[in-house]
Amino acid sequence: MQRQVALIKQSLFDQGYLDEQFMELEELQDDANPNFVEEVSALYFKDSARLINNIDQALERGSFDFNRLDSYMHQFKGSSTSIGASKVKAECTTFREYCRAGNAEGCLRTFQQLKKEHSMLRKKLEQYFQLARQAGPKETARRPK
Amino acid sequence: MTVEQNFEALDQFPVGMRVLAVDDDQTCLKILETLLRLCQYHVTTTNQAQKALELLRENKNKFDLVISDVDMPDMDGFKLLELVGLEMDLPVIMLSAHSDPKYVMKGVTHGACDYLLKPVRIEELKNIWQHVVRSRFDKNRGSNNGDKRDGSGNEGVGNSDQNNGRANNRKRKDQYNEEDDEERDDNDDSSAQKKQRVVWTVELHKKFVAAVNQLGYEKAMPKKILDLMNVEKLTRENVASHLQKFRLYLKRISGVANQQAIMANPDLHFLQMSSSHNGLDGFHHRPIPVGSGQFHGGAPAIRSFPPNGILGRLNTPSGIGVINLSSPPAGMFLQNQTDLGKLHHVSSLPLNHNDGGNIPQGLPLNLEFDQLYTNNNNNNIRNMNNNKSITGSSMAFPSFSTQQNSIIGAPNNNLVVLEGHPQSSPPGFLGHQINKRLEHWSNAVSSSTLPPPAQNSNSINHQFDVSPLPHSRPDTLEWNNVSSSYSIPFCDSATTLSPPPALDTTNPRAFCRNTDFDSNTNAQPGGFYDTLQTRQSGNYCPTTDAMLSSSNPKEGFVVGQQKLQSGGFMSAEAGSLDDIVNSTMKQEQSQGDLSGGDLGYGGFSSLRTCI
């Protein structure tokens, strides 16, 4: 079971969903903070869901206030970076570039992509955490070297 | 402390270093918190900048270091950075996902001691304690040099009271070895001997301002200032660093306000800030063209009052307390600006800005100037703000305008402009402070109040709480130590003013400087305005109005302004003012002298609060 967990984790990294930062977070997890990573992830998804909502609304309005969008995205990028969600982060960067270029179409497209990545990551992480919990505490933190 | 103790303490530090982390992003905040805990620091977190400021103001010695995000919805991270630096003088580290050098530069110019990029790594956090040590060290060095100890040039031990144990010990240890530290004995204590941080009390600040004024703002040099001040145990370094802060403060204020105007008349600047040109008569002989506009709108901008001029004024001008309460309802007490001459006449305050009353700004400043100064520009701004608000600008201070000081009634006299300093603190904050103050004031005033009008204005109860200049400077100066207690030193005579209730100590207290009101003590040039600096948001007590009216015409106590209550006016600066006020408030304590008539109370927290 633990091996399975490890495999899943490995794949997440390999596929680029997660990066080094996630590993760092895992290292922070210890007996004192047994579910640290999971908690942080939960927090991240909650926050980011809200952000996504805001952005959605802003885009729907059609007004395309690029500055505002850019600042939302900056925030999004910040938290994604902190948790190590690299694909999401990449989409954020792209989105911001479109914002800066004033490319509404590009923004919309990127945003769709971003949402996709985001929900994909969420699913995978949930799956991962679930398994990890089942497997028992030890395995989670270490990444197979 | 013994050396052993030092060592021990040294060993411990940086363990247990107290960090305040601010970031609106919950995810990042949580991660940051965990990382910091791993470094064995003691962490407090908040996701709102305002809350962070409150925590810091509540007890300056509670934290060693602040880490703050740059992009935050309720307040710009750089602004928070500035405020913390000014008011509390704590090292601040910026955190951001922006790696753009422009931001880094901005961080540095605003005083950040470091700039980290997200995602933060634990390795970076492991070393942040160096900033705490460094800042302490530098401070000590400054004060130490001039210290009598001339022996070793040790860099001064970080006497800062904060964390005595840790960093201090460390520094001390070094020093011990080097110097003969006779004084060192109690390193931990901040006893006077050691090169401890100089506490820039209102009184001290007043002296400073007076000296600077005397020399001329542009030409003021630390050595000369030191000589003029003639204060024992004060070193050239102390003065130099204080001067630097003062200048920054002024600059900050002037940035907002009319720079030229301000600069032109440094003294006036403060006053001017208040925008009321009128009032200033007393002060600087010049109507402060500045501010007027500014106040209203800009409020905080005023901060930069040039202390110099103002301070000088403080003493002389009669009562300053001009509170420019917004739209002068009051009939502006000061209307007479001329009358006030001394005071800034707040009277006109209400006028939107005081055309007449403008003084508030200046006035309070002057008086407060000292205080304000210390308080850091904040105060000034506060005052200014107050003024502003008073005059109508009320912008910041909503309350102000409304309040308009009843005080204004007092004609020219030294209108005590109660400017409530718009302290940076959130409007609410001020308001209540001011209110408190005002009440206090009013009480005081009414009771003692206004001593015979004849006085020249003094009667007005100085009670104004002169809230320390909004921008009170960093703690170190302790300008504002007064926190709350400040209030009413003025009332010295007659007024039984009981020192304003500690309004929220943290709030910049509106100083009730009665100081000159009573005309007595101070030469009262004009009625001093007791700048009711109620700065604090607390509305100071509307009562001030009462006071004002009763006060002699001379005093023109602007007390009315206090109405500002609700910090509305204070809010102008809200951010900064609060700080100032707070700082000034702190100073208040030391104010005792104030009553002496020197409203100079650093916190010129202007009466505003009174409103």
Coordinates of C-alpha atoms in Angstrom, one line a residue, chain B residues 9-537:
Chain B
A9 CA 21.0 34.5 26.6
L10 CA 23.1 34.5 23.6
D11 CA 22.8 30.8 23.3
Q12 CA 19.2 31.0 23.3
F13 CA 18.8 33.6 20.7
P14 CA 17.5 33.3 18.1
V15 CA 15.4 30.7 19.5
G16 CA 12.2 32.2 20.7
M17 CA 12.5 35.3 18.6
R18 CA 9.1 36.8 18.3
V19 CA 7.9 37.2 14.8
L20 CA 4.8 38.7 13.5
A21 CA 3.8 37.3 10.1
V22 CA 1.3 39.1 7.9
D23 CA -0.1 37.7 4.6
D24 CA -3.5 37.8 3.2
D25 CA -3.1 34.5 1.5
Q26 CA -4.0 31.8 4.0
T27 CA -2.0 29.1 2.3
C28 CA 1.2 31.1 2.3
L29 CA 0.6 32.3 5.8
K30 CA 0.2 28.8 7.1
I31 CA 3.2 27.6 5.4
L32 CA 5.2 30.5 6.6
E33 CA 4.0 30.0 10.1
T34 CA 5.1 26.4 10.1
L35 CA 8.4 27.2 8.7
L36 CA 9.0 29.8 11.3
R37 CA 8.0 27.5 14.0
L38 CA 10.4 25.0 12.7
C39 CA 13.1 27.6 13.2
Q40 CA 12.0 27.7 16.7
Y41 CA 10.7 31.2 16.6
H42 CA 7.7 32.3 18.3
V43 CA 5.2 33.1 15.7
T44 CA 2.0 35.2 15.6
T45 CA 0.1 35.5 12.4
T46 CA -2.6 37.6 11.0
N47 CA -3.9 38.0 7.5
Q48 CA -4.8 41.6 7.9
A49 CA -2.4 44.5 7.9
Q50 CA -4.6 46.5 10.2
K51 CA -4.7 43.9 12.7
A52 CA -1.0 43.6 12.5
L53 CA -0.6 47.2 13.2
E54 CA -2.9 47.0 16.2
L55 CA -1.0 44.1 17.6
L56 CA 2.2 46.0 17.2
R57 CA 0.9 49.2 18.7
E58 CA -0.6 47.4 21.5
N59 CA 2.8 46.5 22.7
K60 CA 5.8 47.6 20.9
N61 CA 8.0 45.3 22.8
K62 CA 6.0 42.3 21.9
F63 CA 7.8 41.5 18.7
D64 CA 11.2 41.4 17.4
L65 CA 10.6 41.2 13.8
V66 CA 7.8 41.5 11.3
I67 CA 7.4 39.6 8.0
S68 CA 4.9 41.0 5.7
D69 CA 3.6 40.2 2.3
V70 CA 3.6 43.0 -0.3
D71 CA 0.2 42.6 -1.9
M72 CA -2.5 42.8 0.6
P73 CA -6.0 43.9 0.1
D74 CA -6.4 46.1 3.1
M75 CA -3.2 47.9 3.1
D76 CA -0.2 48.0 0.8
G77 CA 2.7 46.0 2.3
F78 CA 5.1 48.9 1.7
K79 CA 2.9 51.2 3.6
L80 CA 2.8 48.8 6.5
L81 CA 6.5 48.6 6.3
E82 CA 6.8 52.3 6.6
L83 CA 4.5 52.6 9.4
V84 CA 6.1 49.9 11.4
G85 CA 9.5 51.3 10.8
L86 CA 8.4 54.7 11.9
E87 CA 6.3 53.8 14.8
M88 CA 7.9 50.8 16.1
D89 CA 11.2 50.8 14.6
L90 CA 11.2 47.1 14.2
P91 CA 13.0 45.3 11.4
V92 CA 10.6 44.3 8.7
I93 CA 11.1 41.7 6.0
M94 CA 9.1 41.8 2.9
L95 CA 7.7 38.8 1.2
S96 CA 6.4 38.5 -2.3
A97 CA 5.9 36.5 -5.3
H98 CA 7.1 39.4 -7.3
S99 CA 10.7 39.0 -8.1
D100 CA 10.7 42.2 -10.1
P101 CA 13.7 44.3 -9.0
K102 CA 11.4 47.3 -8.9
Y103 CA 9.6 45.8 -6.0
V104 CA 12.8 44.9 -4.3
M105 CA 14.0 48.4 -4.7
K106 CA 10.8 49.7 -3.3
G107 CA 11.1 47.5 -0.3
V108 CA 14.6 48.7 0.4
T109 CA 13.7 52.3 0.0
H110 CA 10.8 52.0 2.3
G111 CA 13.1 50.5 4.9
A112 CA 12.7 46.8 4.6
C113 CA 15.7 45.0 6.0
D114 CA 15.2 42.1 3.6
Y115 CA 13.1 41.0 0.7
L116 CA 12.2 37.4 0.3
L117 CA 10.6 35.7 -2.7
K118 CA 7.9 33.2 -2.5
P119 CA 7.9 30.4 -2.0
V120 CA 9.9 30.9 1.0
R121 CA 12.4 28.3 2.0
I122 CA 13.3 27.4 5.4
E123 CA 16.9 28.1 4.8
E124 CA 16.2 31.7 4.3
L125 CA 14.1 31.9 7.4
K126 CA 16.8 30.4 9.5
N127 CA 18.8 33.5 9.1
I128 CA 16.4 36.3 9.5
W129 CA 17.3 36.7 13.1
Q130 CA 20.4 38.5 11.9
H131 CA 18.2 41.5 11.1
V132 CA 17.1 41.8 14.6
V133 CA 20.5 41.7 15.9
R134 CA 21.8 44.1 13.4
S135 CA 19.2 46.6 14.0
R136 CA 19.7 46.5 17.7
F137 CA 23.3 46.7 17.2
D138 CA 23.1 49.7 15.0
K139 CA 21.0 51.5 17.4
N140 CA 23.2 50.9 20.2
R141 CA 26.1 52.0 18.2
G142 CA 24.5 55.2 17.6
S143 CA 23.8 56.0 21.0
N144 CA 26.8 54.5 22.4
N145 CA 29.2 56.4 20.6
G146 CA 28.3 59.5 22.1
D147 CA 28.0 58.0 25.3
K148 CA 30.2 58.9 28.0
R149 CA 31.8 55.8 27.9
D150 CA 34.1 56.6 25.5
G151 CA 36.2 53.9 25.7
S152 CA 35.5 51.3 23.4
G153 CA 33.5 52.2 20.7
N154 CA 31.4 49.4 21.2
E155 CA 28.6 49.4 19.3
G156 CA 26.2 49.8 21.8
V157 CA 24.4 47.1 23.1
G158 CA 21.2 46.7 22.0
N159 CA 19.7 47.8 24.9
S160 CA 16.4 47.9 23.5
D161 CA 14.1 46.7 25.9
Q162 CA 12.8 44.3 23.6
N163 CA 14.0 41.0 24.0
N164 CA 16.4 41.9 26.4
G165 CA 17.5 38.6 26.7
R166 CA 18.4 37.7 23.4
A167 CA 20.0 40.0 21.2
N168 CA 20.8 42.3 23.8
N169 CA 22.6 39.9 25.7
R170 CA 24.6 39.0 22.8
K171 CA 25.5 42.4 22.1
R172 CA 26.1 43.1 25.6
K173 CA 28.4 40.4 25.8
D174 CA 30.6 41.9 23.3
Q175 CA 30.5 45.1 24.9
Y176 CA 31.2 43.8 28.2
N177 CA 34.3 42.5 27.0
E178 CA 35.3 45.7 25.5
E179 CA 34.2 48.3 27.6
D180 CA 34.2 48.9 31.1
D181 CA 30.8 48.7 31.3
E182 CA 30.1 50.2 34.4
E183 CA 26.9 50.9 33.0
R184 CA 26.5 47.7 31.8
D185 CA 25.4 46.3 34.8
D186 CA 22.0 46.1 34.0
N187 CA 22.1 45.6 30.5
D188 CA 18.9 44.1 30.6
D189 CA 17.3 46.9 32.1
S190 CA 17.1 49.8 30.2
S191 CA 18.6 51.9 32.7
A192 CA 19.7 55.1 31.8
Q193 CA 23.3 54.5 32.0
K194 CA 23.7 52.3 29.3
K195 CA 23.6 53.6 26.0
Q196 CA 20.2 52.7 26.0
R197 CA 18.0 53.9 23.5
V198 CA 17.1 57.4 24.1
V199 CA 13.6 57.9 24.7
W200 CA 12.4 60.8 22.9
T201 CA 9.8 62.1 25.2
V202 CA 7.6 64.9 24.2
E203 CA 9.5 67.3 26.2
L204 CA 12.7 66.2 24.7
H205 CA 11.3 66.4 21.4
K206 CA 10.1 69.8 22.0
K207 CA 13.5 70.9 22.9
F208 CA 14.7 69.2 19.8
V209 CA 12.3 71.0 17.6
A210 CA 12.9 74.2 19.2
A211 CA 16.6 73.8 18.6
V212 CA 16.0 72.9 15.1
N213 CA 13.8 75.8 14.6
Q214 CA 16.3 78.0 16.1
L215 CA 19.0 76.9 13.9
G216 CA 16.8 76.7 10.9
Y217 CA 15.6 73.6 9.5
E218 CA 17.9 73.5 6.6
K219 CA 20.9 74.3 8.6
A220 CA 20.3 72.2 11.6
M221 CA 23.2 70.0 12.4
P222 CA 23.2 67.4 15.1
K223 CA 26.0 68.9 17.0
K224 CA 24.5 72.2 17.1
I225 CA 21.2 70.9 18.0
L226 CA 22.7 68.9 20.7
D227 CA 24.4 72.0 22.1
L228 CA 21.2 73.9 22.0
M229 CA 19.2 71.3 23.6
N230 CA 21.7 71.0 26.4
V231 CA 20.4 67.8 27.6
E232 CA 22.6 65.6 29.6
K233 CA 23.3 62.2 28.5
L234 CA 22.1 62.9 25.0
T235 CA 24.6 62.1 22.4
R236 CA 25.2 63.6 19.1
E237 CA 24.3 60.3 17.6
N238 CA 21.0 60.3 19.3
V239 CA 20.2 63.6 17.9
A240 CA 21.5 62.7 14.5
S241 CA 19.3 59.7 14.2
H242 CA 16.4 61.6 15.6
L243 CA 17.0 64.3 13.2
Q244 CA 17.0 61.9 10.4
K245 CA 13.8 60.5 11.4
F246 CA 12.3 63.9 11.7
R247 CA 13.4 64.8 8.3
L248 CA 11.9 61.7 6.9
Y249 CA 8.8 62.4 8.6
L250 CA 8.7 65.8 7.2
K251 CA 9.4 64.6 3.9
R252 CA 6.7 62.2 4.1
I253 CA 4.3 64.7 5.1
S254 CA 5.4 67.1 2.6
G255 CA 5.2 64.6 0.0
V256 CA 1.6 64.6 0.5
A257 CA 1.1 68.1 1.3
N258 CA 2.3 71.0 -0.4
Q259 CA 5.9 70.5 -0.4
Q260 CA 6.9 73.8 -1.3
A261 CA 4.8 75.4 1.1
I262 CA 6.0 73.3 3.7
M263 CA 9.5 73.5 3.0
A264 CA 9.3 77.1 2.7
N265 CA 8.2 77.4 6.1
P266 CA 9.2 74.6 7.9
D267 CA 7.4 75.8 10.8
L268 CA 4.5 76.5 9.0
H269 CA 4.6 73.4 7.5
F270 CA 3.1 71.8 10.2
L271 CA 0.8 74.4 10.5
Q272 CA 0.2 74.6 7.1
M273 CA -0.6 71.3 6.8
S274 CA -3.5 72.0 8.5
S275 CA -4.3 73.9 5.6
S276 CA -5.7 76.5 7.3
H277 CA -3.7 79.3 6.6
N278 CA -5.4 81.3 8.8
G279 CA -4.8 80.0 11.9
L280 CA -1.4 80.1 11.7
D281 CA -0.9 83.4 12.5
G282 CA 0.4 82.6 15.5
F283 CA 2.6 80.2 14.2
H284 CA 4.3 81.2 11.6
H285 CA 3.3 84.1 10.4
R286 CA 2.1 82.6 7.5
P287 CA -1.0 81.3 6.5
I288 CA -0.5 78.0 5.5
P289 CA -1.4 77.7 2.2
V290 CA -0.6 74.4 2.2
G291 CA -2.6 72.2 3.7
S292 CA -5.8 73.5 3.2
G293 CA -6.4 71.7 0.3
Q294 CA -4.5 69.0 1.5
F295 CA -6.0 68.5 4.5
H296 CA -9.1 67.9 3.4
G297 CA -8.4 65.6 1.1
G298 CA -5.2 64.5 1.8
A299 CA -5.0 64.5 5.3
P300 CA -2.2 62.5 6.0
A301 CA -0.1 64.2 3.7
I302 CA 0.4 66.8 6.0
R303 CA 2.4 64.8 7.9
S304 CA 5.4 66.2 6.9
F305 CA 5.1 69.3 8.7
P306 CA 8.3 70.8 9.1
P307 CA 8.7 70.4 12.5
N308 CA 10.9 73.1 12.9
G309 CA 8.9 75.9 12.6
I310 CA 6.1 74.5 14.3
L311 CA 7.7 73.5 17.3
G312 CA 8.9 76.7 17.9
R313 CA 5.6 77.8 17.7
L314 CA 4.2 75.6 19.9
N315 CA 5.5 77.2 22.8
T316 CA 4.7 80.4 21.8
P317 CA 1.8 80.3 19.8
S318 CA -1.0 80.4 21.8
G319 CA -2.8 77.4 22.0
I320 CA -2.7 75.8 19.0
G321 CA -5.1 73.4 19.1
V322 CA -6.6 74.6 16.2
I323 CA -8.6 72.0 14.9
N324 CA -9.7 72.5 11.7
L325 CA -12.6 70.8 12.0
S326 CA -14.2 70.3 9.0
S327 CA -16.6 72.6 7.8
P328 CA -16.6 74.9 10.5
P329 CA -19.6 74.6 12.0
A330 CA -18.4 76.0 14.9
G331 CA -18.2 79.1 13.8
M332 CA -14.8 78.5 13.8
F333 CA -13.6 79.5 16.7
L334 CA -10.8 80.6 15.3
Q335 CA -12.2 82.6 13.0
N336 CA -10.3 85.1 14.1
Q337 CA -7.3 83.7 13.0
T338 CA -5.8 86.7 13.7
D339 CA -6.8 86.4 17.1
L340 CA -5.5 83.3 17.3
G341 CA -2.6 84.3 15.9
K342 CA -1.3 82.1 18.1
L343 CA -3.4 79.4 17.8
H344 CA -3.9 78.4 14.6
H345 CA -7.1 79.4 14.9
V346 CA -8.8 76.6 14.5
S347 CA -11.8 78.5 14.5
S348 CA -12.2 78.7 11.1
L349 CA -11.9 75.3 11.0
P350 CA -14.9 74.1 10.3
L351 CA -14.6 75.8 7.4
N352 CA -13.6 73.3 5.5
H353 CA -10.5 73.4 5.9
N354 CA -9.9 75.8 7.8
D355 CA -9.4 78.7 6.3
G356 CA -9.2 80.1 9.5
G357 CA -8.9 77.3 11.5
N358 CA -6.4 75.8 9.5
I359 CA -4.2 76.3 12.1
P360 CA -5.1 73.2 13.4
Q361 CA -2.8 71.7 11.5
G362 CA -0.1 73.8 12.0
L363 CA -0.8 74.6 15.4
P364 CA -1.2 71.5 16.9
L365 CA 1.7 70.6 15.2
N366 CA 3.7 73.1 16.6
L367 CA 2.9 72.3 19.9
E368 CA 2.9 69.0 19.3
F369 CA 5.6 69.3 17.2
D370 CA 7.8 68.0 19.4
Q371 CA 5.8 65.4 20.1
L372 CA 4.7 64.8 16.9
Y373 CA 8.0 64.6 15.9
T374 CA 8.7 62.0 17.8
N375 CA 5.8 60.4 17.0
N376 CA 6.9 60.4 13.7
N377 CA 5.4 62.1 11.2
N378 CA 2.5 60.3 11.8
N379 CA 1.5 62.5 14.3
N380 CA 2.0 65.4 12.3
I381 CA 0.0 64.0 9.9
R382 CA -2.3 63.4 12.4
N383 CA -2.6 66.7 13.3
M384 CA -2.7 67.6 10.0
N385 CA -5.3 65.3 9.4
N386 CA -7.0 66.5 12.1
N387 CA -6.9 69.7 10.8
K388 CA -8.0 68.5 7.9
S389 CA -10.7 66.8 8.9
I390 CA -11.7 69.5 10.9
T391 CA -11.9 71.7 8.3
G392 CA -14.1 70.0 6.6
S393 CA -12.0 67.8 5.0
S394 CA -13.2 65.7 7.5
M395 CA -12.3 63.3 5.2
A396 CA -10.5 61.4 7.3
F397 CA -12.2 62.2 10.1
P398 CA -15.6 62.0 9.5
S399 CA -16.3 62.9 12.9
F400 CA -14.4 65.8 12.7
S401 CA -16.1 67.7 10.5
T402 CA -19.2 67.1 12.1
Q403 CA -17.8 67.8 15.3
Q404 CA -16.4 70.8 14.5
N405 CA -15.4 71.7 17.5
S406 CA -17.5 73.5 19.5
I407 CA -14.5 74.9 20.6
I408 CA -14.3 77.0 17.9
G409 CA -16.3 79.2 19.7
A410 CA -13.4 80.4 21.3
P411 CA -12.4 83.0 19.2
N412 CA -9.2 83.4 18.2
N413 CA -7.8 82.6 21.1
N414 CA -5.7 80.0 21.0
L415 CA -8.0 77.8 19.7
V416 CA -7.3 74.7 20.9
V417 CA -7.7 72.8 18.1
L418 CA -8.5 69.6 19.2
E419 CA -7.4 67.9 16.4
G420 CA -7.9 64.5 16.8
H421 CA -5.1 63.1 15.2
P422 CA -6.2 61.2 12.6
Q423 CA -4.1 58.7 13.6
S424 CA -3.4 56.1 11.5
S425 CA -5.4 53.9 13.3
P426 CA -8.6 53.1 11.8
P427 CA -11.1 55.6 12.2
G428 CA -12.7 53.8 14.7
F429 CA -9.8 53.8 16.6
L430 CA -9.3 57.3 16.7
G431 CA -12.7 58.1 17.2
H432 CA -12.9 56.4 20.3
Q433 CA -9.8 57.6 21.6
I434 CA -10.7 61.0 20.8
N435 CA -13.8 60.6 22.3
K436 CA -12.3 59.5 25.3
R437 CA -10.0 62.2 25.3
L438 CA -12.5 64.6 24.6
E439 CA -14.6 63.4 27.3
H440 CA -11.8 63.5 29.4
W441 CA -11.1 66.6 28.3
S442 CA -14.3 68.0 28.5
N443 CA -14.4 66.9 32.0
A444 CA -11.3 68.4 32.6
V445 CA -12.1 71.3 30.9
S446 CA -15.3 71.9 32.3
S447 CA -14.1 71.4 35.6
S448 CA -11.2 73.4 35.5
T449 CA -11.5 74.4 32.2
L450 CA -10.9 77.0 30.9
P451 CA -9.5 79.0 33.3
P452 CA -10.3 82.4 33.1
P453 CA -10.5 83.3 29.7
A454 CA -8.6 86.2 30.3
Q455 CA -5.7 84.2 30.1
N456 CA -5.2 84.4 26.8
S457 CA -6.4 81.5 25.7
N458 CA -5.0 79.4 28.0
S459 CA -7.9 78.7 29.7
I460 CA -8.9 76.5 27.3
N461 CA -8.2 73.5 28.7
H462 CA -5.3 72.4 27.3
Q463 CA -6.6 69.4 28.1
F464 CA -6.5 68.6 24.7
D465 CA -4.9 65.6 24.5
V466 CA -2.3 66.1 22.4
S467 CA -2.1 63.1 20.8
P468 CA 1.2 62.4 19.9
L469 CA 2.0 63.1 16.5
P470 CA 0.5 60.7 14.5
H471 CA 3.3 59.5 13.1
S472 CA 5.1 59.0 16.0
R473 CA 8.2 57.7 15.4
P474 CA 9.3 54.5 16.1
D475 CA 9.2 53.5 19.5
T476 CA 12.6 54.0 20.2
L477 CA 11.9 57.4 20.7
E478 CA 9.1 56.7 22.8
W479 CA 7.7 59.7 21.9
N480 CA 4.5 58.5 22.4
N481 CA 5.0 56.7 25.3
V482 CA 2.5 58.6 26.6
S483 CA 0.0 56.4 25.5
S484 CA -3.0 57.4 26.9
S485 CA -1.8 58.9 29.9
Y486 CA -0.9 61.7 28.1
S487 CA -3.7 63.6 27.8
I488 CA -3.9 66.5 29.6
P489 CA -0.9 67.6 30.8
F490 CA -1.9 70.8 29.9
C491 CA -4.4 71.3 32.2
D492 CA -1.9 72.0 34.5
S493 CA -3.3 74.7 36.1
A494 CA -6.6 74.8 37.3
T495 CA -8.0 72.2 35.2
T496 CA -8.4 69.3 37.1
L497 CA -8.4 67.5 34.1
S498 CA -7.7 64.2 34.9
P499 CA -5.4 62.9 32.5
P500 CA -7.4 61.6 29.9
P501 CA -8.2 58.2 30.4
A502 CA -5.9 56.0 28.9
L503 CA -7.6 56.0 25.9
D504 CA -6.5 53.2 24.4
T505 CA -3.1 53.7 25.1
T506 CA -2.3 52.5 21.9
N507 CA -4.0 55.2 20.3
P508 CA -2.3 58.1 19.8
R509 CA -3.7 60.0 22.2
A510 CA -5.1 63.0 21.6
F511 CA -3.2 65.0 23.7
C512 CA -5.0 67.1 25.6
R513 CA -2.6 69.3 25.9
N514 CA -3.9 71.7 28.0
T515 CA -0.8 73.1 28.2
D516 CA -1.0 76.4 27.6
F517 CA -4.3 76.7 28.0
D518 CA -4.2 77.8 31.1
S519 CA -2.3 80.3 29.9
N520 CA -0.3 80.0 32.7
T521 CA 2.5 78.0 32.5
N522 CA 3.4 78.8 29.2
A523 CA 3.8 81.9 28.2
Q524 CA 1.0 81.0 26.4
P525 CA 1.4 82.8 23.5
G526 CA -1.7 82.5 22.3
G527 CA -3.6 80.2 23.8
F528 CA -2.3 77.1 23.1
Y529 CA -4.0 75.1 21.5
D530 CA -4.3 72.2 23.3
T531 CA -4.4 70.4 20.4
L532 CA -6.8 68.2 21.5
Q533 CA -5.1 66.0 19.7
T534 CA -7.2 63.5 20.7
R535 CA -5.8 62.1 17.9
Q536 CA -6.8 59.0 18.4
S537 CA -9.6 57.8 16.8

